[in-house]
Amino acid sequence: MTESQQLVQEDDYIDQKRYEIEDRCVDLIATQQPIAGDLRAIIALLHITVELERIGDYAEGIAKITLINGQRASP
């Protein structure tokens, strides 16, 4: 399995982890009612997870293009 194939398969794992982190953050906000700095840190973490998941999606897209181009180049 090439690195591109592995990356395409593992994108679902990245998506799953994003939703797990979001769920934990929401639970934390709901149960602990954080204030000021703690709340800002949780909100920042939510934004970071969205961006990391987006980066993973971009990487998956690049990997798919690499796989398609590799198939075209093969005899």
Coordinates of C-alpha atoms in Angstrom, one line a residue:
M1 CA 0.0 0.0 0.0
T2 CA 1.4 3.4 -0.9
E3 CA 1.4 6.4 1.4
S4 CA -1.3 8.0 -0.8
Q5 CA -3.6 5.0 -0.4
Q6 CA -3.0 4.9 3.3
L7 CA -3.8 8.6 3.7
V8 CA -7.0 8.2 1.8
Q9 CA -8.1 5.3 4.1
E10 CA -7.1 7.1 7.3
D11 CA -9.1 10.3 6.5
D12 CA -12.2 8.8 8.1
Y13 CA -10.1 8.3 11.3
I14 CA -9.3 12.0 11.3
D15 CA -12.9 12.9 10.8
Q16 CA -13.9 10.6 13.7
K17 CA -11.4 12.1 16.0
R18 CA -12.6 15.6 15.2
Y19 CA -16.2 14.7 16.2
E20 CA -15.0 13.0 19.4
I21 CA -13.1 16.1 20.4
E22 CA -16.1 18.3 19.6
D23 CA -18.4 16.1 21.7
R24 CA -16.0 16.2 24.6
C25 CA -15.7 20.0 24.4
V26 CA -19.5 20.4 24.3
D27 CA -19.8 18.0 27.3
L28 CA -17.2 20.0 29.1
I29 CA -19.0 23.3 28.5
A30 CA -22.3 21.8 29.5
T31 CA -21.2 20.1 32.7
Q32 CA -18.4 22.3 34.0
Q33 CA -19.6 25.8 32.8
P34 CA -16.1 27.1 32.2
I35 CA -15.5 30.8 32.4
A36 CA -13.0 33.3 30.9
G37 CA -9.6 31.7 30.0
D38 CA -10.9 28.1 30.3
L39 CA -13.8 28.8 27.9
R40 CA -11.5 30.6 25.5
A41 CA -9.2 27.6 25.5
I42 CA -12.1 25.2 24.8
I43 CA -13.4 27.4 22.0
A44 CA -9.9 27.7 20.5
L45 CA -9.6 23.9 20.6
L46 CA -12.9 23.6 18.7
H47 CA -11.6 25.9 16.0
I48 CA -8.3 24.1 15.8
T49 CA -10.0 20.7 15.3
V50 CA -12.0 22.1 12.4
E51 CA -8.9 23.4 10.8
L52 CA -6.9 20.2 11.3
E53 CA -9.8 18.2 9.8
R54 CA -9.8 20.6 6.8
I55 CA -6.1 20.1 6.4
G56 CA -6.7 16.3 6.4
D57 CA -9.4 16.7 3.7
Y58 CA -6.9 18.7 1.6
A59 CA -4.3 16.0 2.1
E60 CA -6.8 13.4 1.1
G61 CA -7.6 15.3 -2.1
I62 CA -3.9 15.6 -3.0
A63 CA -3.4 11.9 -2.3
K64 CA -6.3 11.0 -4.6
I65 CA -4.9 13.1 -7.4
T66 CA -1.5 11.5 -6.8
L67 CA -3.1 8.0 -7.2
I68 CA -5.0 9.0 -10.3
N69 CA -1.9 10.5 -11.9
G70 CA 0.1 7.4 -10.9
Q71 CA -2.4 5.2 -12.7
R72 CA -2.2 7.3 -15.8
A73 CA 1.6 7.1 -15.8
S74 CA 1.7 3.4 -15.4
P75 CA 2.0 1.3 -18.6

